[in-house]
Amino acid sequence: MSTESTFLRAAAVFQSAFHAPPAFIARAPGRVNLLGEHVDYNGGWVLPAAIDRAAYVAAGPGDVDGLVEIEAPDLNARTSFRLDDLDAKRDASGGPLPRWAWYPAGVAWSLRQQGLAVTGLRAALASDVPVGAGLSSSAAVEVAFATAWQHLGGWLVPPLDLARACQRAENQYVGVNSGLMDQFASACGRAGHLLRLDCRTLEWQTAPLPPGVSIVVADTTLRRELGQSEYNTRRAQCEEALRGLRAALHDDSLQALRDVSVADFNQHAHALDPVVARRARHVVEECARTQAALGLLGAGRVADFGALMNACHASLRDLYEVSGPELDALAAAAQPLEGCYGARLTGAGFGGCTVNLVATAAVERFVPALAAAYQAATGLTAEIYVCQAAAGAGVVAA
Ligand code: GLA
């Protein structure tokens, strides 16, 4: 489904639901992550890019003070809730607020906590970021609503602050203990560029995607099931590793696994429970890979960068254990193909997509060859598309 038609769908649904055209449309993209997986909540570095798939919120001021009314045609659903009753997670008629509406309600809750004006709103939400595919569909929805409330409220905060407000919504209102990467990429994306975020200092830069290189997303079409609980388990295991390494290294100043060098880890890993040690080894080595990576791209060493992506996939499969047979088959099918620099699962894992860095000249052959190899290995049909690195969230029509 094209982004253009998603945009038009949001506008048309708004018009038919509220009998008026939307005052404006806010857009916030999904993302891929090229390197730095499962390190954002360990204070590490990430290298995502916003992509040309996005959530669109066609919006206008609410009719009734403090009331938010949302149409969600993708889900064939609608809801309304009151801004003065957000804590209760109730809809305007007193019933439970549907789970999908926790994202916009959480964003309103978080922005209000920050003292930012959040007003009544009418909205139609449509998205072409596939749900549960590891491309940050929920961050896109959060950031699109935050952008809409920013526009309506007439205030302006830096995009990174908007991302943090959305992460707070996800952590404290929705109850998923995610890091900042997804909301950051959605809010701060830049067309044609990768982003690099230091998740401790929150310093970030952009880096142009090298010429002649394309990002290809391949969807296993398998959706996450255990994702959320496994994600929280991984976080807890990282915290346990940190405590163990602090004790083993006699260093209380270690704030996160990002502070542990590969050499120190190798020396002290035996002090940890074996499963916890595997999780921590992934994080420590992934931080080292990500540190090395940007320099490689800047120097045009795309093949070396791609090799780090392949190593990342192996590490997520064997050490962090967040892959699965379909993701492994898709990455393994891509890696030997002509023009493929690197292929790995992207996002949290447990189903979803791989991200492939491919020579633009080879993309036309790569896509059908990958589809055929995946089908042969699994009997499944992958959805494969070339992605553009896109701009971050904004108001696209007013
Ligand atoms: C999910 C989370 C992110 C990040 C990735 C794994 O997408 O939302 O914060 O932890 O998983 O890198």
Short mmCIF file of C-alpha atoms and ligand atoms in Angstrom, two decimals:
data_model
loop_
_atom_site.label_atom_id
_atom_site.label_comp_id
_atom_site.label_asym_id
_atom_site.label_seq_id
_atom_site.Cartn_x
_atom_site.Cartn_y
_atom_site.Cartn_z
CA MET A 1 0.00 0.00 0.00
CA SER A 2 1.49 3.33 -0.99
CA THR A 3 2.08 6.16 1.40
CA GLU A 4 0.06 8.45 -0.86
CA SER A 5 -3.02 6.26 -0.55
CA THR A 6 -2.61 6.00 3.23
CA PHE A 7 -2.49 9.76 3.48
CA LEU A 8 -5.62 10.05 1.32
CA ARG A 9 -7.38 7.36 3.38
CA ALA A 10 -6.77 9.28 6.60
CA ALA A 11 -8.14 12.47 5.02
CA ALA A 12 -11.19 10.74 3.50
CA VAL A 13 -12.08 8.92 6.72
CA PHE A 14 -11.83 12.18 8.66
CA GLN A 15 -14.12 13.90 6.16
CA SER A 16 -16.78 11.20 6.28
CA ALA A 17 -16.66 10.77 10.07
CA PHE A 18 -16.65 14.45 11.01
CA HIS A 19 -18.34 16.01 7.93
CA ALA A 20 -15.52 18.48 7.40
CA PRO A 21 -12.03 18.31 5.94
CA PRO A 22 -9.17 17.82 8.44
CA ALA A 23 -7.42 21.01 9.54
CA PHE A 24 -4.06 19.30 8.92
CA ILE A 25 -2.37 15.91 8.58
CA ALA A 26 0.54 14.83 10.78
CA ARG A 27 2.89 12.11 9.55
CA ALA A 28 5.40 10.03 11.51
CA PRO A 29 7.47 7.26 9.91
CA GLY A 30 8.47 3.76 10.94
CA ARG A 31 12.15 2.81 11.00
CA VAL A 32 14.72 0.18 10.25
CA ASN A 33 17.82 -0.25 12.37
CA LEU A 34 21.04 -1.09 10.57
CA LEU A 35 23.17 -1.76 13.63
CA GLY A 36 22.96 -1.45 17.42
CA GLU A 37 20.18 -3.94 18.26
CA HIS A 38 19.01 -4.39 21.84
CA VAL A 39 21.56 -1.89 23.04
CA ASP A 40 19.47 1.29 23.41
CA TYR A 41 18.35 0.25 26.90
CA ASN A 42 21.97 -0.58 27.74
CA GLY A 43 23.17 2.96 27.05
CA GLY A 44 24.71 1.96 23.71
CA TRP A 45 24.72 3.41 20.20
CA VAL A 46 22.12 2.79 17.50
CA LEU A 47 22.12 3.37 13.73
CA PRO A 48 18.51 3.50 12.52
CA ALA A 49 16.88 5.27 9.59
CA ALA A 50 13.31 6.49 9.29
CA ILE A 51 11.59 4.86 6.31
CA ASP A 52 9.01 5.87 3.74
CA ARG A 53 6.18 4.07 5.54
CA ALA A 54 4.33 6.10 8.07
CA ALA A 55 1.36 6.69 10.32
CA TYR A 56 -0.88 9.58 9.27
CA VAL A 57 -3.16 11.45 11.65
CA ALA A 58 -5.70 13.64 9.86
CA ALA A 59 -6.82 15.99 12.59
CA GLY A 60 -8.71 19.03 13.67
CA PRO A 61 -9.71 20.69 16.93
CA GLY A 62 -12.30 18.84 18.99
CA ASP A 63 -15.91 19.91 19.18
CA VAL A 64 -16.32 19.26 22.86
CA ASP A 65 -13.77 20.65 25.29
CA GLY A 66 -11.28 18.01 26.46
CA LEU A 67 -12.69 15.21 24.29
CA VAL A 68 -10.52 13.18 21.91
CA GLU A 69 -12.33 11.30 19.14
CA ILE A 70 -10.37 8.91 16.97
CA GLU A 71 -11.35 6.91 13.89
CA ALA A 72 -9.05 3.97 13.13
CA PRO A 73 -10.17 2.56 9.76
CA ASP A 74 -7.24 0.08 9.60
CA LEU A 75 -8.72 -1.62 12.66
CA ASN A 76 -12.30 -0.91 11.72
CA ALA A 77 -12.59 0.81 15.09
CA ARG A 78 -13.27 4.16 16.69
CA THR A 79 -13.09 5.47 20.22
CA SER A 80 -13.29 8.62 22.26
CA PHE A 81 -11.79 9.52 25.61
CA ARG A 82 -11.56 12.51 27.92
CA LEU A 83 -8.29 14.29 28.61
CA ASP A 84 -9.24 14.75 32.28
CA ASP A 85 -9.72 10.98 32.72
CA LEU A 86 -6.57 9.53 31.16
CA ASP A 87 -5.27 7.67 34.22
CA ALA A 88 -8.31 5.40 34.35
CA LYS A 89 -7.84 4.13 30.75
CA ARG A 90 -11.58 4.52 30.21
CA ASP A 91 -13.39 5.63 27.09
CA ALA A 92 -15.81 8.54 27.15
CA SER A 93 -18.75 6.30 27.96
CA GLY A 94 -16.97 4.65 30.90
CA GLY A 95 -15.95 1.36 29.22
CA PRO A 96 -12.36 0.12 29.02
CA LEU A 97 -10.23 2.08 26.58
CA PRO A 98 -9.29 -0.30 23.71
CA ARG A 99 -5.64 -1.31 23.74
CA TRP A 100 -4.79 0.42 20.42
CA ALA A 101 -6.01 3.74 21.89
CA TRP A 102 -3.53 3.47 24.78
CA TYR A 103 -0.90 4.87 22.39
CA PRO A 104 -2.59 8.21 21.65
CA ALA A 105 -4.00 8.40 25.20
CA GLY A 106 -0.53 7.69 26.61
CA VAL A 107 0.98 10.43 24.47
CA ALA A 108 -1.64 12.93 25.72
CA TRP A 109 -0.93 11.79 29.29
CA SER A 110 2.83 12.16 28.85
CA LEU A 111 2.66 15.59 27.17
CA ARG A 112 0.35 16.86 29.90
CA GLN A 113 2.74 15.58 32.57
CA GLN A 114 5.37 17.73 30.93
CA GLY A 115 3.08 20.75 31.22
CA LEU A 116 2.45 21.01 27.47
CA ALA A 117 -1.00 22.09 26.29
CA VAL A 118 -3.01 19.14 25.00
CA THR A 119 -6.43 20.04 23.65
CA GLY A 120 -9.51 18.16 22.49
CA LEU A 121 -8.97 16.61 19.09
CA ARG A 122 -10.74 14.82 16.30
CA ALA A 123 -8.58 12.49 14.30
CA ALA A 124 -8.47 9.73 11.72
CA LEU A 125 -5.46 7.44 11.97
CA ALA A 126 -4.20 5.39 9.02
CA SER A 127 -0.82 3.71 8.77
CA ASP A 128 1.16 1.70 6.26
CA VAL A 129 3.78 0.59 8.78
CA PRO A 130 2.97 -3.11 9.21
CA VAL A 131 2.02 -3.96 12.79
CA GLY A 132 4.28 -6.29 14.79
CA ALA A 133 6.86 -6.45 11.99
CA GLY A 134 9.75 -4.81 13.83
CA LEU A 135 9.37 -1.54 11.92
CA SER A 136 8.08 0.49 14.89
CA SER A 137 4.43 0.83 14.02
CA SER A 138 3.58 1.87 17.58
CA ALA A 139 6.28 4.53 17.78
CA ALA A 140 4.97 5.92 14.47
CA VAL A 141 1.46 6.22 15.95
CA GLU A 142 2.78 7.84 19.13
CA VAL A 143 4.94 10.36 17.34
CA ALA A 144 2.19 11.20 14.81
CA PHE A 145 -0.22 12.03 17.64
CA ALA A 146 2.44 14.00 19.52
CA THR A 147 3.06 15.97 16.32
CA ALA A 148 -0.67 16.61 15.94
CA TRP A 149 -1.00 17.88 19.51
CA GLN A 150 2.09 20.03 19.06
CA HIS A 151 0.58 21.60 15.96
CA LEU A 152 -2.81 22.17 17.60
CA GLY A 153 -1.28 23.48 20.82
CA GLY A 154 0.95 25.99 19.06
CA TRP A 155 4.02 24.91 21.04
CA LEU A 156 7.26 23.56 19.65
CA VAL A 157 9.79 21.28 21.33
CA PRO A 158 12.91 19.77 19.72
CA PRO A 159 12.12 16.45 17.99
CA LEU A 160 14.27 14.50 20.45
CA ASP A 161 12.13 15.85 23.33
CA LEU A 162 8.99 14.80 21.50
CA ALA A 163 10.53 11.33 21.12
CA ARG A 164 11.26 11.16 24.84
CA ALA A 165 7.70 12.13 25.68
CA CYS A 166 6.49 9.30 23.44
CA GLN A 167 8.90 6.80 25.02
CA ARG A 168 7.53 7.80 28.44
CA ALA A 169 4.02 7.11 27.12
CA GLU A 170 5.11 3.65 25.99
CA ASN A 171 7.02 2.84 29.22
CA GLN A 172 4.68 4.29 31.82
CA TYR A 173 1.25 4.31 30.19
CA VAL A 174 1.27 1.38 27.75
CA GLY A 175 3.63 -0.59 30.01
CA VAL A 176 6.29 -1.70 27.50
CA ASN A 177 9.78 -1.07 28.80
CA SER A 178 11.28 -0.09 25.42
CA GLY A 179 14.30 2.09 24.79
CA LEU A 180 14.34 5.40 22.90
CA MET A 181 15.47 4.24 19.47
CA ASP A 182 12.11 3.85 17.72
CA GLN A 183 10.58 7.15 18.79
CA PHE A 184 13.90 8.88 18.15
CA ALA A 185 14.12 7.60 14.57
CA SER A 186 10.49 8.49 13.87
CA ALA A 187 10.89 12.03 15.22
CA CYS A 188 14.40 12.83 13.99
CA GLY A 189 14.71 11.04 10.62
CA ARG A 190 16.36 12.75 7.68
CA ALA A 191 15.80 11.88 4.02
CA GLY A 192 18.66 9.90 2.52
CA HIS A 193 20.43 9.62 5.88
CA LEU A 194 21.12 7.20 8.66
CA LEU A 195 20.90 8.44 12.22
CA ARG A 196 23.32 7.73 15.02
CA LEU A 197 22.16 8.13 18.59
CA ASP A 198 24.26 7.80 21.71
CA CYS A 199 21.59 6.44 24.02
CA ARG A 200 23.43 7.65 27.12
CA THR A 201 24.26 11.25 26.25
CA LEU A 202 21.40 11.53 23.73
CA GLU A 203 23.78 13.22 21.30
CA TRP A 204 22.87 12.40 17.74
CA GLN A 205 24.08 12.97 14.21
CA THR A 206 23.01 12.11 10.71
CA ALA A 207 25.20 10.39 8.13
CA PRO A 208 24.40 10.15 4.43
CA LEU A 209 23.63 6.71 3.09
CA PRO A 210 26.55 5.95 0.74
CA PRO A 211 25.80 6.41 -2.98
CA GLY A 212 24.77 3.29 -4.87
CA VAL A 213 23.46 1.52 -1.76
CA SER A 214 19.80 0.64 -1.12
CA ILE A 215 17.93 -0.49 1.96
CA VAL A 216 15.71 -3.47 1.25
CA VAL A 217 13.22 -4.66 3.85
CA ALA A 218 12.09 -8.28 3.75
CA ASP A 219 9.14 -9.34 5.88
CA THR A 220 8.95 -12.96 7.02
CA THR A 221 5.19 -12.28 7.40
CA LEU A 222 5.52 -13.97 10.78
CA ARG A 223 4.30 -11.83 13.65
CA ARG A 224 5.69 -11.55 17.15
CA GLU A 225 3.90 -13.45 19.83
CA LEU A 226 6.10 -13.77 22.86
CA GLY A 227 7.78 -10.51 21.92
CA GLN A 228 6.72 -8.34 24.82
CA SER A 229 7.47 -10.69 27.70
CA GLU A 230 10.72 -11.90 26.12
CA TYR A 231 11.75 -8.27 25.61
CA ASN A 232 11.25 -7.50 29.28
CA THR A 233 13.12 -10.70 30.22
CA ARG A 234 16.10 -9.63 28.09
CA ARG A 235 16.14 -6.26 29.83
CA ALA A 236 16.14 -7.92 33.23
CA GLN A 237 18.99 -10.25 32.17
CA CYS A 238 21.05 -7.24 31.07
CA GLU A 239 20.48 -5.62 34.47
CA GLU A 240 21.54 -8.84 36.19
CA ALA A 241 24.70 -8.97 34.06
CA LEU A 242 25.51 -5.39 34.97
CA ARG A 243 25.22 -6.13 38.69
CA GLY A 244 27.41 -9.21 38.29
CA LEU A 245 30.08 -7.37 36.30
CA ARG A 246 30.12 -4.46 38.76
CA ALA A 247 30.91 -6.93 41.51
CA ALA A 248 33.44 -8.91 39.44
CA LEU A 249 35.26 -5.78 38.24
CA HIS A 250 34.96 -4.05 41.64
CA ASP A 251 33.69 -1.03 39.77
CA ASP A 252 30.51 0.60 41.03
CA SER A 253 30.82 3.36 38.45
CA LEU A 254 29.64 1.04 35.65
CA GLN A 255 26.26 2.52 34.74
CA ALA A 256 25.31 0.24 31.86
CA LEU A 257 26.69 -2.63 29.79
CA ARG A 258 27.93 -0.06 27.32
CA ASP A 259 30.65 0.81 29.86
CA VAL A 260 32.13 -2.71 29.73
CA SER A 261 34.92 -3.30 27.20
CA VAL A 262 35.10 -6.55 25.26
CA ALA A 263 38.43 -7.32 26.97
CA ASP A 264 37.02 -6.79 30.48
CA PHE A 265 33.99 -8.84 29.58
CA ASN A 266 36.08 -11.74 28.30
CA GLN A 267 38.01 -11.76 31.54
CA HIS A 268 34.99 -11.75 33.83
CA ALA A 269 32.17 -13.43 31.88
CA HIS A 270 32.69 -16.67 33.83
CA ALA A 271 31.37 -14.91 36.94
CA LEU A 272 27.91 -14.70 35.34
CA ASP A 273 25.18 -17.26 34.89
CA PRO A 274 25.79 -18.78 31.40
CA VAL A 275 22.51 -17.53 29.87
CA VAL A 276 22.99 -14.05 31.33
CA ALA A 277 26.59 -14.07 30.05
CA ARG A 278 25.39 -14.84 26.51
CA ARG A 279 22.94 -11.92 26.60
CA ALA A 280 25.61 -9.57 27.92
CA ARG A 281 28.19 -10.73 25.37
CA HIS A 282 25.79 -9.75 22.60
CA VAL A 283 25.39 -6.27 24.06
CA VAL A 284 29.08 -5.66 24.72
CA GLU A 285 30.14 -6.87 21.26
CA GLU A 286 27.26 -5.08 19.51
CA CYS A 287 28.36 -1.82 21.14
CA ALA A 288 31.86 -2.39 19.76
CA ARG A 289 30.44 -3.16 16.29
CA THR A 290 28.33 -0.03 16.28
CA GLN A 291 31.29 2.10 17.38
CA ALA A 292 33.30 0.78 14.44
CA ALA A 293 30.48 1.03 11.94
CA LEU A 294 30.02 4.69 11.13
CA GLY A 295 33.67 5.22 10.33
CA LEU A 296 33.43 2.35 7.87
CA LEU A 297 30.48 3.88 6.06
CA GLY A 298 32.11 7.31 6.00
CA ALA A 299 35.17 5.71 4.40
CA GLY A 300 33.03 3.97 1.77
CA ARG A 301 33.79 0.52 3.23
CA VAL A 302 30.26 -0.72 2.73
CA ALA A 303 31.27 -4.39 2.53
CA ASP A 304 32.94 -4.18 5.95
CA PHE A 305 29.87 -2.45 7.35
CA GLY A 306 27.69 -5.22 5.89
CA ALA A 307 29.89 -7.87 7.50
CA LEU A 308 29.11 -6.26 10.88
CA MET A 309 25.40 -6.54 10.06
CA ASN A 310 25.83 -10.25 9.35
CA ALA A 311 27.75 -10.67 12.61
CA CYS A 312 24.94 -8.84 14.42
CA HIS A 313 22.39 -11.31 13.06
CA ALA A 314 24.46 -14.29 14.20
CA SER A 315 24.78 -12.73 17.64
CA LEU A 316 21.04 -12.03 17.93
CA ARG A 317 20.41 -15.64 16.87
CA ASP A 318 22.99 -17.43 19.02
CA LEU A 319 23.63 -15.16 22.01
CA TYR A 320 20.59 -12.93 22.49
CA GLU A 321 18.25 -15.61 21.11
CA VAL A 322 15.62 -13.28 19.69
CA SER A 323 15.61 -14.68 16.14
CA GLY A 324 13.62 -17.63 14.85
CA PRO A 325 13.72 -20.12 11.97
CA GLU A 326 12.00 -17.80 9.49
CA LEU A 327 14.18 -14.78 10.26
CA ASP A 328 17.26 -17.00 10.12
CA ALA A 329 16.17 -18.44 6.76
CA LEU A 330 15.55 -14.97 5.34
CA ALA A 331 18.91 -13.60 6.50
CA ALA A 332 20.76 -16.73 5.36
CA ALA A 333 19.06 -16.60 1.96
CA ALA A 334 20.04 -12.96 1.44
CA GLN A 335 23.63 -12.92 2.64
CA PRO A 336 25.22 -14.90 -0.25
CA LEU A 337 23.24 -13.13 -3.00
CA GLU A 338 25.07 -10.92 -5.47
CA GLY A 339 25.20 -7.29 -4.34
CA CYS A 340 24.09 -8.01 -0.77
CA TYR A 341 26.48 -6.35 1.68
CA GLY A 342 24.66 -7.40 4.83
CA ALA A 343 21.36 -8.88 6.04
CA ARG A 344 19.99 -9.24 9.53
CA LEU A 345 16.83 -9.11 11.57
CA THR A 346 15.80 -5.58 12.50
CA GLY A 347 13.96 -4.43 15.62
CA ALA A 348 13.15 -6.52 18.65
CA GLY A 349 13.04 -9.89 16.82
CA PHE A 350 10.69 -12.88 17.28
CA GLY A 351 9.33 -12.60 13.77
CA GLY A 352 9.07 -9.50 11.63
CA CYS A 353 11.56 -8.22 9.10
CA THR A 354 15.14 -8.36 7.98
CA VAL A 355 16.99 -5.29 6.77
CA ASN A 356 19.31 -5.79 3.81
CA LEU A 357 21.96 -3.41 2.55
CA VAL A 358 22.18 -4.02 -1.19
CA ALA A 359 24.07 -2.49 -4.12
CA THR A 360 21.43 -0.44 -5.96
CA ALA A 361 22.56 -1.91 -9.28
CA ALA A 362 21.78 -5.43 -8.00
CA VAL A 363 18.40 -4.74 -6.35
CA GLU A 364 16.32 -5.79 -9.33
CA ARG A 365 17.85 -9.28 -9.28
CA PHE A 366 18.15 -9.45 -5.49
CA VAL A 367 14.44 -9.11 -4.75
CA PRO A 368 13.14 -12.10 -6.80
CA ALA A 369 16.16 -14.24 -5.89
CA LEU A 370 15.54 -13.62 -2.18
CA ALA A 371 11.82 -14.33 -2.52
CA ALA A 372 12.55 -17.63 -4.29
CA ALA A 373 15.20 -18.76 -1.80
CA TYR A 374 12.98 -17.95 1.20
CA GLN A 375 10.05 -19.76 -0.37
CA ALA A 376 12.21 -22.79 -1.06
CA ALA A 377 13.49 -22.83 2.53
CA THR A 378 10.24 -22.20 4.37
CA GLY A 379 7.31 -22.51 1.98
CA LEU A 380 6.38 -18.93 2.92
CA THR A 381 6.06 -15.85 0.73
CA ALA A 382 8.11 -12.91 1.95
CA GLU A 383 7.07 -9.34 1.29
CA ILE A 384 10.09 -7.50 0.00
CA TYR A 385 10.42 -3.81 -0.75
CA VAL A 386 13.05 -1.16 -1.26
CA CYS A 387 12.88 1.56 1.38
CA GLN A 388 13.97 5.15 1.16
CA ALA A 389 15.52 6.72 4.24
CA ALA A 390 12.87 9.32 5.00
CA ALA A 391 12.40 12.56 6.90
CA GLY A 392 11.14 12.42 10.46
CA ALA A 393 7.72 13.43 11.69
CA GLY A 394 6.01 16.61 10.64
CA VAL A 395 2.81 18.21 9.48
CA VAL A 396 2.48 17.35 5.81
CA ALA A 397 -0.72 19.16 4.91
CA ALA A 398 -2.37 22.09 6.59
C1 GLA B 1 12.22 -2.47 20.09
C2 GLA B 1 12.30 -1.35 21.13
C3 GLA B 1 13.57 -0.52 20.93
C4 GLA B 1 14.82 -1.40 20.86
C5 GLA B 1 14.60 -2.55 19.87
C6 GLA B 1 15.74 -3.53 19.88
O1 GLA B 1 12.06 -1.93 18.81
O2 GLA B 1 11.18 -0.51 21.03
O3 GLA B 1 13.68 0.44 21.97
O4 GLA B 1 15.16 -1.87 22.12
O5 GLA B 1 13.41 -3.26 20.13
O6 GLA B 1 16.93 -2.91 19.48
#
